Short mmCIF file of N, CA and C in Angstrom, two decimals:
data_model
loop_
_atom_site.label_atom_id
_atom_site.label_comp_id
_atom_site.label_asym_id
_atom_site.label_seq_id
_atom_site.Cartn_x
_atom_site.Cartn_y
_atom_site.Cartn_z
N MET A 1 55.94 -9.84 -18.83
CA MET A 1 54.21 -8.96 -18.70
C MET A 1 54.40 -9.27 -20.12
N GLY A 2 52.56 -9.35 -20.29
CA GLY A 2 52.00 -9.44 -21.31
C GLY A 2 51.48 -7.70 -21.20
N ALA A 3 50.75 -7.41 -23.04
CA ALA A 3 50.72 -6.39 -23.22
C ALA A 3 48.88 -6.39 -23.37
N THR A 4 48.53 -5.10 -22.69
CA THR A 4 46.76 -5.15 -22.93
C THR A 4 46.27 -5.69 -24.46
N SER A 5 45.49 -5.96 -24.06
CA SER A 5 44.91 -6.35 -25.28
C SER A 5 43.47 -5.04 -25.79
N GLY A 6 43.52 -4.25 -24.68
CA GLY A 6 42.06 -3.25 -25.13
C GLY A 6 40.85 -3.33 -25.23
N GLN A 7 40.88 -5.22 -25.03
CA GLN A 7 38.98 -5.41 -24.89
C GLN A 7 38.83 -5.20 -23.51
N PRO A 8 37.19 -5.03 -23.52
CA PRO A 8 36.35 -5.45 -22.74
C PRO A 8 36.31 -6.48 -21.78
N GLY A 9 36.11 -6.26 -20.61
CA GLY A 9 36.26 -7.37 -19.53
C GLY A 9 34.74 -8.81 -19.76
N ARG A 10 35.00 -9.51 -19.12
CA ARG A 10 33.77 -10.64 -19.31
C ARG A 10 31.84 -10.06 -19.65
N TYR A 11 31.97 -9.18 -18.28
CA TYR A 11 30.57 -8.60 -19.28
C TYR A 11 30.16 -7.70 -19.48
N GLN A 12 29.37 -7.03 -19.89
CA GLN A 12 28.58 -5.69 -20.64
C GLN A 12 28.55 -4.88 -19.99
N ARG A 13 28.79 -3.90 -19.99
CA ARG A 13 28.41 -2.89 -19.27
C ARG A 13 27.32 -2.04 -19.99
N SER A 14 26.38 -1.24 -19.02
CA SER A 14 25.34 -0.46 -19.83
C SER A 14 24.80 0.39 -19.31
N SER A 15 23.65 1.22 -19.40
CA SER A 15 23.25 2.05 -18.16
C SER A 15 22.03 1.38 -17.54
N SER A 16 21.38 0.18 -18.27
CA SER A 16 20.37 -0.53 -18.16
C SER A 16 20.73 -1.59 -17.19
N GLY A 17 21.96 -1.98 -17.28
CA GLY A 17 22.36 -3.36 -16.51
C GLY A 17 23.19 -2.47 -14.63
N MET A 18 23.24 -1.01 -14.98
CA MET A 18 23.52 -0.35 -13.61
C MET A 18 22.30 0.34 -13.42
N VAL A 19 21.28 1.03 -13.61
CA VAL A 19 20.05 0.59 -12.98
C VAL A 19 19.34 -0.22 -12.44
N GLY A 20 19.34 -1.27 -13.16
CA GLY A 20 19.13 -2.84 -12.47
C GLY A 20 19.56 -2.99 -10.79
N ALA A 21 21.24 -2.70 -11.08
CA ALA A 21 21.88 -2.88 -9.99
C ALA A 21 21.06 -2.19 -8.57
N LEU A 22 21.19 -1.01 -9.43
CA LEU A 22 20.75 0.26 -8.42
C LEU A 22 19.28 -0.03 -7.91
N LEU A 23 18.78 -0.55 -8.55
CA LEU A 23 17.07 -1.03 -8.31
C LEU A 23 17.31 -2.35 -6.94
N VAL A 24 18.53 -3.34 -7.52
CA VAL A 24 18.36 -4.19 -6.66
C VAL A 24 18.69 -3.58 -4.96
N THR A 25 19.84 -2.84 -5.19
CA THR A 25 20.10 -2.28 -3.68
C THR A 25 19.16 -1.55 -2.96
N LEU A 26 18.71 -0.76 -3.90
CA LEU A 26 17.25 -0.05 -2.98
C LEU A 26 16.09 -1.38 -2.49
N LEU A 27 15.91 -1.91 -3.25
CA LEU A 27 15.24 -3.11 -2.24
C LEU A 27 15.41 -3.70 -0.77
N VAL A 28 16.78 -3.77 -1.58
CA VAL A 28 17.52 -4.29 0.36
C VAL A 28 17.75 -3.58 1.31
N ILE A 29 17.87 -2.29 0.71
CA ILE A 29 17.78 -1.26 2.07
C ILE A 29 16.73 -0.69 2.39
N GLY A 30 15.52 -1.08 1.56
CA GLY A 30 13.98 -1.07 1.78
C GLY A 30 13.42 -2.08 2.94
N ALA A 31 13.92 -3.21 1.96
CA ALA A 31 13.37 -4.74 2.98
C ALA A 31 14.42 -4.01 4.50
N PHE A 32 15.36 -3.99 4.61
CA PHE A 32 16.23 -4.03 5.81
C PHE A 32 15.33 -2.93 6.79
N VAL A 33 14.96 -2.02 6.21
CA VAL A 33 14.18 -0.75 6.95
C VAL A 33 12.92 -1.40 7.31
N ALA A 34 12.19 -2.03 6.91
CA ALA A 34 10.92 -1.89 6.86
C ALA A 34 10.79 -3.76 8.16
N PHE A 35 11.95 -4.33 8.22
CA PHE A 35 12.04 -5.54 9.09
C PHE A 35 12.34 -4.47 9.95
N ARG A 36 13.58 -3.49 10.48
CA ARG A 36 13.80 -2.92 11.52
C ARG A 36 12.49 -2.74 12.09
N ALA A 37 11.40 -1.56 11.67
CA ALA A 37 10.47 -0.88 11.91
C ALA A 37 9.70 -2.03 12.37
N CYS A 38 8.61 -3.22 12.05
CA CYS A 38 8.42 -4.50 12.47
C CYS A 38 8.77 -4.65 13.63
N ASN A 39 10.27 -4.98 13.92
CA ASN A 39 10.85 -5.54 14.94
C ASN A 39 11.51 -4.32 16.21
N ARG A 40 10.96 -3.31 15.93
CA ARG A 40 12.05 -2.03 17.40
C ARG A 40 10.75 -1.99 18.14
N THR A 41 10.90 -1.90 19.32
CA THR A 41 10.07 -0.85 20.15
C THR A 41 10.40 0.40 20.48
N ASP A 42 9.71 0.54 21.17
CA ASP A 42 9.93 2.50 20.97
C ASP A 42 10.20 2.98 22.46
N LEU A 43 11.49 2.74 21.96
CA LEU A 43 12.46 4.08 23.07
C LEU A 43 12.05 5.08 24.16
N VAL A 44 11.81 4.66 25.30
CA VAL A 44 11.07 5.34 26.70
C VAL A 44 12.44 5.77 27.31
N VAL A 45 12.56 7.40 27.38
CA VAL A 45 13.52 7.85 27.67
C VAL A 45 13.19 8.46 29.12
N ASP A 46 13.07 8.17 30.34
CA ASP A 46 12.53 9.00 31.63
C ASP A 46 13.59 10.00 31.66
N PRO A 47 13.22 11.48 31.82
CA PRO A 47 14.18 12.46 32.64
C PRO A 47 14.98 12.26 33.81
N GLU A 48 16.59 12.51 33.82
CA GLU A 48 17.01 11.85 35.08
C GLU A 48 16.82 12.80 36.52
N HIS A 49 16.27 11.98 37.31
CA HIS A 49 16.53 13.56 38.19
C HIS A 49 17.47 13.31 39.00
N VAL A 50 17.36 14.52 39.63
CA VAL A 50 18.48 14.77 40.19
C VAL A 50 18.05 15.17 41.55
N ASP A 51 19.24 15.24 43.07
CA ASP A 51 18.81 16.11 43.76
C ASP A 51 19.32 16.95 43.84
N TYR A 52 18.01 18.45 43.93
CA TYR A 52 19.02 19.33 43.39
C TYR A 52 19.33 19.96 44.97
N LEU A 53 19.08 19.45 46.30
CA LEU A 53 19.22 20.30 47.48
C LEU A 53 20.53 19.61 48.02
N ALA A 54 21.00 18.38 47.51
CA ALA A 54 22.39 18.43 48.17
C ALA A 54 23.52 18.98 47.28
N GLN A 55 23.27 19.10 45.70
CA GLN A 55 24.00 20.01 45.50
C GLN A 55 24.12 21.97 45.85
N VAL A 56 22.71 22.12 45.90
CA VAL A 56 22.44 23.67 46.87
C VAL A 56 23.58 23.27 48.11
N GLY A 57 23.86 22.58 48.49
CA GLY A 57 24.30 22.45 50.28
C GLY A 57 25.86 22.44 49.35
N PHE A 58 26.18 21.99 48.29
CA PHE A 58 27.81 21.67 48.45
C PHE A 58 28.00 23.34 47.35
N ALA A 59 27.42 23.68 47.45
CA ALA A 59 27.07 25.58 46.76
C ALA A 59 27.49 26.25 47.85
N GLN A 60 26.21 25.48 49.25
CA GLN A 60 26.49 26.81 49.97
C GLN A 60 28.06 26.55 50.95
N GLU A 61 28.25 25.16 50.84
CA GLU A 61 29.98 24.67 51.72
C GLU A 61 30.82 25.93 51.05
N ALA A 62 30.94 26.29 49.64
CA ALA A 62 31.60 26.35 48.83
C ALA A 62 31.87 28.27 49.50
N GLY A 63 30.50 28.33 49.84
CA GLY A 63 30.94 29.79 49.88
C GLY A 63 29.76 30.80 49.43
N ASP A 64 28.68 30.10 48.54
CA ASP A 64 27.85 30.46 47.51
C ASP A 64 26.81 30.49 47.92
N HIS A 65 26.25 32.18 47.98
CA HIS A 65 24.64 31.92 48.38
C HIS A 65 23.95 31.91 47.32
N VAL A 66 23.04 31.21 47.78
CA VAL A 66 22.00 30.77 46.56
C VAL A 66 20.76 31.03 46.82
N VAL A 67 20.06 31.23 46.65
CA VAL A 67 18.14 31.15 46.39
C VAL A 67 17.85 29.99 46.32
N TYR A 68 16.91 29.20 46.68
CA TYR A 68 16.57 27.46 45.51
C TYR A 68 15.14 27.66 46.81
N PRO A 69 14.25 26.46 45.81
CA PRO A 69 13.01 26.32 46.73
C PRO A 69 13.41 25.47 47.72
N ALA A 70 12.89 25.28 48.64
CA ALA A 70 12.91 24.65 49.98
C ALA A 70 12.35 23.41 49.72
N SER A 71 11.59 22.92 48.93
CA SER A 71 10.86 21.96 48.09
C SER A 71 10.25 22.48 46.95
N LEU A 72 9.64 20.88 46.69
CA LEU A 72 9.11 21.24 45.49
C LEU A 72 7.44 20.78 45.34
N PRO A 73 6.85 21.15 44.79
CA PRO A 73 5.17 20.72 44.58
C PRO A 73 5.01 19.72 44.55
N GLY A 74 3.98 18.31 45.04
CA GLY A 74 4.10 17.11 44.59
C GLY A 74 4.02 16.51 43.46
N GLY A 75 5.03 15.48 42.86
CA GLY A 75 4.69 15.19 41.89
C GLY A 75 5.98 15.65 40.92
N TRP A 76 6.38 17.05 41.32
CA TRP A 76 7.24 17.98 40.71
C TRP A 76 8.66 17.26 41.01
N PHE A 77 10.11 17.34 39.77
CA PHE A 77 11.32 16.17 40.36
C PHE A 77 11.77 17.89 39.28
N ALA A 78 13.40 17.58 39.98
CA ALA A 78 14.73 18.71 39.22
C ALA A 78 14.98 17.64 38.28
N THR A 79 15.29 18.01 37.48
CA THR A 79 16.20 17.23 36.05
C THR A 79 17.46 18.20 35.63
N GLN A 80 17.92 19.22 36.28
CA GLN A 80 19.02 19.56 36.47
C GLN A 80 19.03 20.40 36.95
N LEU A 81 20.58 21.09 37.31
CA LEU A 81 21.08 22.43 38.37
C LEU A 81 22.13 22.69 37.96
N THR A 82 22.50 23.79 37.48
CA THR A 82 23.45 24.75 37.49
C THR A 82 23.88 25.65 38.33
N VAL A 83 25.15 25.54 39.01
CA VAL A 83 24.95 26.71 39.66
C VAL A 83 26.74 27.15 39.54
N ASP A 84 26.83 28.42 39.21
CA ASP A 84 28.27 28.87 38.46
C ASP A 84 28.82 29.98 39.79
N GLY A 85 29.64 30.01 40.90
CA GLY A 85 29.64 30.77 41.63
C GLY A 85 30.49 31.74 41.78
N GLY A 86 29.92 32.46 42.50
CA GLY A 86 30.01 33.89 42.63
C GLY A 86 31.69 35.00 42.90
N PRO A 87 30.98 36.29 43.45
CA PRO A 87 29.93 36.80 43.59
C PRO A 87 30.59 37.52 42.38
N PRO A 88 28.95 37.65 42.37
CA PRO A 88 27.40 36.65 42.31
C PRO A 88 27.33 35.54 41.90
N THR A 89 26.95 34.92 42.49
CA THR A 89 26.25 33.92 42.36
C THR A 89 25.66 33.69 41.31
N GLU A 90 25.26 32.43 39.92
CA GLU A 90 23.95 32.45 39.65
C GLU A 90 23.89 31.07 39.30
N LEU A 91 22.39 30.61 39.18
CA LEU A 91 21.74 28.97 39.64
C LEU A 91 20.84 29.46 38.34
N GLN A 92 20.70 28.03 37.99
CA GLN A 92 19.66 27.48 36.98
C GLN A 92 19.06 25.99 37.54
N LEU A 93 17.77 26.14 38.04
CA LEU A 93 17.31 24.93 38.20
C LEU A 93 16.18 24.60 37.06
N SER A 94 16.19 23.28 36.39
CA SER A 94 15.05 22.61 35.31
C SER A 94 14.49 21.37 36.06
N MET A 95 13.54 21.93 35.93
CA MET A 95 12.14 20.96 37.16
C MET A 95 10.81 20.39 35.50
N LEU A 96 9.92 19.74 36.06
CA LEU A 96 9.41 19.19 35.56
C LEU A 96 8.62 18.83 36.09
N THR A 97 7.28 18.71 35.89
CA THR A 97 5.97 18.70 36.82
C THR A 97 4.98 17.18 36.63
N GLY A 98 4.82 16.50 37.19
CA GLY A 98 4.03 15.69 37.26
C GLY A 98 3.56 14.82 35.54
N ASP A 99 2.85 15.69 35.22
CA ASP A 99 2.63 16.32 33.92
C ASP A 99 3.54 16.10 32.77
N ASN A 100 4.40 16.20 33.19
CA ASN A 100 5.97 16.80 32.08
C ASN A 100 5.05 17.84 31.26
N LYS A 101 5.02 19.25 32.62
CA LYS A 101 5.02 20.53 32.25
C LYS A 101 6.98 20.57 32.88
N TYR A 102 7.32 22.11 31.87
CA TYR A 102 8.72 22.27 32.21
C TYR A 102 8.12 23.52 32.97
N VAL A 103 9.55 23.58 34.24
CA VAL A 103 9.38 24.53 34.56
C VAL A 103 10.65 25.32 35.41
N GLY A 104 11.09 26.40 35.32
CA GLY A 104 12.59 26.61 35.37
C GLY A 104 12.63 27.52 36.57
N PHE A 105 13.71 27.65 37.38
CA PHE A 105 14.53 28.83 38.37
C PHE A 105 15.41 29.29 38.15
N VAL A 106 15.81 31.01 37.89
CA VAL A 106 16.81 31.24 37.80
C VAL A 106 16.70 32.10 38.91
N GLN A 107 18.38 31.89 39.54
CA GLN A 107 18.77 33.71 40.04
C GLN A 107 20.16 33.96 39.43
N SER A 108 20.45 35.31 38.88
CA SER A 108 21.31 35.76 38.32
C SER A 108 21.20 37.29 38.80
N PRO A 109 22.62 37.65 38.83
CA PRO A 109 23.23 39.27 37.94
C PRO A 109 22.34 39.94 37.02
N ASP A 110 21.94 39.09 36.30
CA ASP A 110 21.24 39.74 34.84
C ASP A 110 20.03 40.59 35.15
N SER A 111 19.66 41.72 34.07
CA SER A 111 18.82 42.27 34.22
C SER A 111 17.78 41.10 34.23
N ALA A 112 16.32 41.68 34.84
CA ALA A 112 14.87 40.86 33.96
C ALA A 112 14.91 41.29 32.59
N PRO A 113 15.22 41.93 31.93
CA PRO A 113 14.88 42.06 30.25
C PRO A 113 15.23 40.95 29.68
N VAL A 114 16.82 40.68 30.10
CA VAL A 114 17.89 39.80 29.61
C VAL A 114 17.70 38.60 29.97
N LEU A 115 17.10 38.57 31.50
CA LEU A 115 16.46 36.75 31.55
C LEU A 115 15.40 36.46 31.23
N LEU A 116 14.23 37.69 30.84
CA LEU A 116 12.88 36.97 29.68
C LEU A 116 13.55 37.25 28.75
N ALA A 117 13.99 37.78 27.84
CA ALA A 117 14.59 37.39 26.62
C ALA A 117 15.04 35.84 26.09
N ARG A 118 16.02 36.22 27.13
CA ARG A 118 17.11 34.56 27.63
C ARG A 118 16.25 33.37 27.54
N PHE A 119 15.36 33.25 28.42
CA PHE A 119 14.14 32.43 29.11
C PHE A 119 13.50 31.73 29.01
N VAL A 120 12.32 33.49 28.24
CA VAL A 120 10.54 33.44 28.56
C VAL A 120 10.42 34.39 26.34
N ASP A 121 11.05 34.74 26.02
CA ASP A 121 9.99 35.61 25.11
C ASP A 121 11.14 36.40 24.51
N ASP A 122 11.04 36.94 23.32
CA ASP A 122 11.94 38.17 23.39
C ASP A 122 11.21 39.88 23.12
N ALA A 123 10.08 39.16 23.76
CA ALA A 123 8.84 40.56 23.34
C ALA A 123 7.33 39.93 24.30
N PRO A 124 8.25 39.77 25.75
CA PRO A 124 6.69 39.43 26.58
C PRO A 124 5.92 40.06 26.81
N THR A 125 4.49 40.05 27.12
CA THR A 125 3.73 40.65 27.73
C THR A 125 3.47 41.03 28.93
N SER A 126 3.68 41.96 29.03
CA SER A 126 3.51 42.51 31.08
C SER A 126 2.05 42.49 31.54
N GLY A 127 1.69 41.74 32.80
CA GLY A 127 0.58 41.57 33.42
C GLY A 127 0.33 42.66 34.63
N ARG A 128 -0.08 41.95 35.28
CA ARG A 128 -0.27 42.48 36.63
C ARG A 128 0.23 41.68 37.40
N ALA A 129 1.27 42.44 38.48
CA ALA A 129 2.24 42.40 39.68
C ALA A 129 1.48 41.62 40.16
N ALA A 130 2.24 40.18 41.10
CA ALA A 130 1.79 39.41 42.75
C ALA A 130 2.32 39.44 43.44
N GLU A 131 1.65 39.51 44.98
CA GLU A 131 2.49 39.42 46.06
C GLU A 131 2.69 38.02 46.23
N VAL A 132 3.79 37.69 46.53
CA VAL A 132 3.79 36.07 46.55
C VAL A 132 4.16 35.80 48.45
N LEU A 133 3.45 35.02 49.45
CA LEU A 133 3.82 35.17 50.66
C LEU A 133 5.01 34.31 50.91
N GLY A 134 5.98 34.29 51.68
CA GLY A 134 6.33 33.73 52.37
C GLY A 134 8.28 33.14 51.07
N ALA A 135 7.83 34.07 50.20
CA ALA A 135 8.96 34.03 49.17
C ALA A 135 10.13 34.93 49.62
N VAL A 136 11.04 33.54 49.75
CA VAL A 136 12.70 34.32 49.86
C VAL A 136 12.56 34.74 51.88
N ASP A 137 12.77 33.56 52.28
CA ASP A 137 12.48 33.39 53.48
C ASP A 137 11.34 34.08 54.64
N GLY A 138 10.45 34.03 53.75
CA GLY A 138 9.42 34.71 55.03
C GLY A 138 8.32 35.91 54.27
N SER A 139 9.37 36.83 53.66
CA SER A 139 8.55 38.13 53.98
C SER A 139 8.19 37.98 52.32
N ALA A 140 6.49 39.04 52.83
CA ALA A 140 5.96 39.32 51.04
C ALA A 140 6.80 39.79 50.35
N THR A 141 6.91 39.33 48.85
CA THR A 141 8.08 39.01 47.88
C THR A 141 6.33 39.88 46.23
N ARG A 142 6.65 40.98 46.03
CA ARG A 142 6.52 41.44 44.40
C ARG A 142 6.79 41.02 43.43
N TRP A 143 6.82 40.30 42.69
CA TRP A 143 6.76 39.50 41.82
C TRP A 143 5.90 40.48 40.43
N ASP A 144 6.48 40.39 39.49
CA ASP A 144 6.34 41.19 38.27
C ASP A 144 5.66 39.96 37.44
N VAL A 145 5.02 39.91 36.73
CA VAL A 145 4.24 38.35 35.90
C VAL A 145 4.41 39.21 34.22
N TRP A 146 5.09 38.11 33.60
CA TRP A 146 5.31 38.05 32.42
C TRP A 146 4.83 36.99 31.22
N THR A 147 3.88 37.26 29.90
CA THR A 147 3.58 36.33 29.59
C THR A 147 4.27 36.27 27.73
N ASP A 148 3.68 35.59 27.26
CA ASP A 148 4.72 35.06 26.11
C ASP A 148 2.92 34.24 25.09
N ASP A 149 3.19 34.24 23.46
CA ASP A 149 1.83 33.64 22.69
C ASP A 149 2.42 32.64 23.04
N GLY A 150 3.23 31.72 22.76
CA GLY A 150 3.72 29.88 23.61
C GLY A 150 2.93 29.72 24.48
N GLY A 151 2.22 30.33 25.36
CA GLY A 151 1.59 29.36 27.36
C GLY A 151 2.57 29.79 28.01
N ASP A 152 3.46 30.55 27.54
CA ASP A 152 4.79 30.63 28.97
C ASP A 152 4.46 31.35 30.02
N THR A 153 4.51 31.06 31.39
CA THR A 153 4.65 32.68 32.19
C THR A 153 5.81 32.81 32.92
N ALA A 154 5.76 33.90 33.30
CA ALA A 154 7.40 34.35 34.00
C ALA A 154 7.10 35.29 35.19
N LEU A 155 7.41 35.18 36.57
CA LEU A 155 7.42 35.73 37.32
C LEU A 155 9.07 36.13 37.72
N VAL A 156 8.99 38.17 37.92
CA VAL A 156 10.40 38.31 37.88
C VAL A 156 10.11 39.11 39.10
N ALA A 157 11.36 38.53 40.45
CA ALA A 157 11.51 39.60 41.56
C ALA A 157 12.93 39.96 41.73
N ARG A 158 13.35 41.01 42.67
CA ARG A 158 14.81 41.47 42.73
C ARG A 158 14.94 40.96 43.83
N HIS A 159 16.14 40.22 44.66
CA HIS A 159 16.53 39.54 45.68
C HIS A 159 17.46 39.65 45.97
N ALA A 160 18.39 41.02 47.15
CA ALA A 160 20.21 41.45 47.07
C ALA A 160 20.71 41.23 45.71
N GLY A 161 19.98 42.53 45.70
CA GLY A 161 21.21 42.58 44.19
C GLY A 161 20.73 41.75 42.72
N GLU A 162 20.11 40.89 42.76
CA GLU A 162 20.14 40.08 41.85
C GLU A 162 18.37 40.01 41.32
N THR A 163 18.24 39.23 40.06
CA THR A 163 17.00 39.39 39.38
C THR A 163 17.03 37.94 39.68
N LEU A 164 15.80 37.33 40.09
CA LEU A 164 15.30 35.97 40.27
C LEU A 164 13.70 35.50 39.09
N LEU A 165 14.01 34.76 39.02
CA LEU A 165 12.57 34.18 37.59
C LEU A 165 12.73 33.21 37.79
N VAL A 166 10.89 32.88 37.74
CA VAL A 166 9.96 31.53 38.18
C VAL A 166 9.45 31.72 36.76
N PHE A 167 9.65 30.73 35.93
CA PHE A 167 8.79 30.31 34.64
C PHE A 167 8.74 29.46 33.89
N GLY A 168 7.71 28.83 33.20
CA GLY A 168 7.07 27.81 32.60
C GLY A 168 6.02 27.64 32.05
N THR A 169 5.58 26.51 31.46
CA THR A 169 4.73 26.33 30.71
C THR A 169 2.92 25.98 31.98
N VAL A 170 3.33 26.23 32.86
CA VAL A 170 1.77 25.95 34.00
C VAL A 170 1.18 26.90 34.39
N PRO A 171 0.26 26.93 35.08
CA PRO A 171 -0.68 28.24 35.21
C PRO A 171 0.07 28.81 36.09
N GLN A 172 0.35 30.29 36.90
CA GLN A 172 0.84 31.38 37.16
C GLN A 172 0.37 30.94 38.70
N ALA A 173 -0.89 30.62 39.17
CA ALA A 173 -0.12 29.25 40.50
C ALA A 173 0.35 28.83 41.28
N GLN A 174 0.91 27.88 40.12
CA GLN A 174 1.62 26.89 39.87
C GLN A 174 3.23 27.52 40.45
N LEU A 175 3.37 28.49 39.61
CA LEU A 175 4.76 29.33 39.61
C LEU A 175 4.30 30.21 41.10
N GLU A 176 3.67 30.56 41.08
CA GLU A 176 3.48 31.24 42.85
C GLU A 176 3.55 30.21 43.92
N GLN A 177 3.05 28.87 43.71
CA GLN A 177 3.57 28.36 44.91
C GLN A 177 4.86 27.73 45.31
N LEU A 178 5.52 28.05 43.57
CA LEU A 178 7.09 27.19 43.75
C LEU A 178 7.77 28.97 44.48
N ALA A 179 7.77 29.77 44.00
CA ALA A 179 8.81 31.17 44.28
C ALA A 179 8.30 31.09 46.09
N GLY A 180 6.90 30.46 46.79
CA GLY A 180 6.55 30.75 48.00
C GLY A 180 7.48 30.21 48.20
N THR A 181 8.38 29.02 48.12
CA THR A 181 9.01 28.03 48.78
C THR A 181 10.66 28.31 48.48
N LEU A 182 10.29 29.68 48.17
CA LEU A 182 12.30 29.99 47.68
C LEU A 182 12.73 30.37 49.22
N THR A 183 13.99 30.22 49.10
CA THR A 183 14.96 30.42 50.63
C THR A 183 16.16 30.84 50.73
N THR A 184 16.88 30.97 51.33
CA THR A 184 18.56 31.03 51.32
C THR A 184 19.29 30.31 52.27
N ALA A 185 18.49 29.74 53.30
CA ALA A 185 18.44 29.17 54.48
C ALA A 185 19.71 27.97 54.04
N PRO A 186 20.19 28.03 54.92
CA PRO A 186 21.58 26.79 54.84
C PRO A 186 20.03 25.01 54.45
N VAL A 187 20.65 24.15 53.47
CA VAL A 187 20.29 23.14 53.43
C VAL A 187 20.75 22.09 54.51
N ALA A 188 19.25 21.37 55.47
CA ALA A 188 20.19 20.57 56.06
C ALA A 188 20.40 19.33 56.07
N GLY A 189 21.50 19.42 56.32
CA GLY A 189 22.22 18.09 55.97
C GLY A 189 22.22 16.78 56.68
#
């Protein structure tokens, strides 16, 4: 084995050489990013459509007591349904309208203030109550109305010891329309 000579390698190392190499690297990265930006098509992600009635039917077969919309207004579709078996049962249904506005429905043993804080706002403003005919199996149901500064509206009612919450960024009349379809009837199989 030979002894090390202690002399530098074949090229001179300098800070200006390092800056030059860094600039070349950044130019290569910039060119790559520009190339990708020019050749990329916009990624379109369509929300998933969920057959919520089939899932409600499975929950009913398992013995859960669920409140659910018998049908959705025209152009609306379900994007997610979560059922936590009871007793008591907790159900969360997420929907989108035809113009991509969010609407949610919750059936829960939690109190109205807890659900409002979780899904609408920590300090919503109380509005004038609404009577919705047909809500939950044909009876007229009194729904408390709540709003927030962000444009959300919520309807809250009690049914069989549980809280029902219909909320979203749509007008109150559309929320009332959805609330009018709520039922506990067995899903037709």
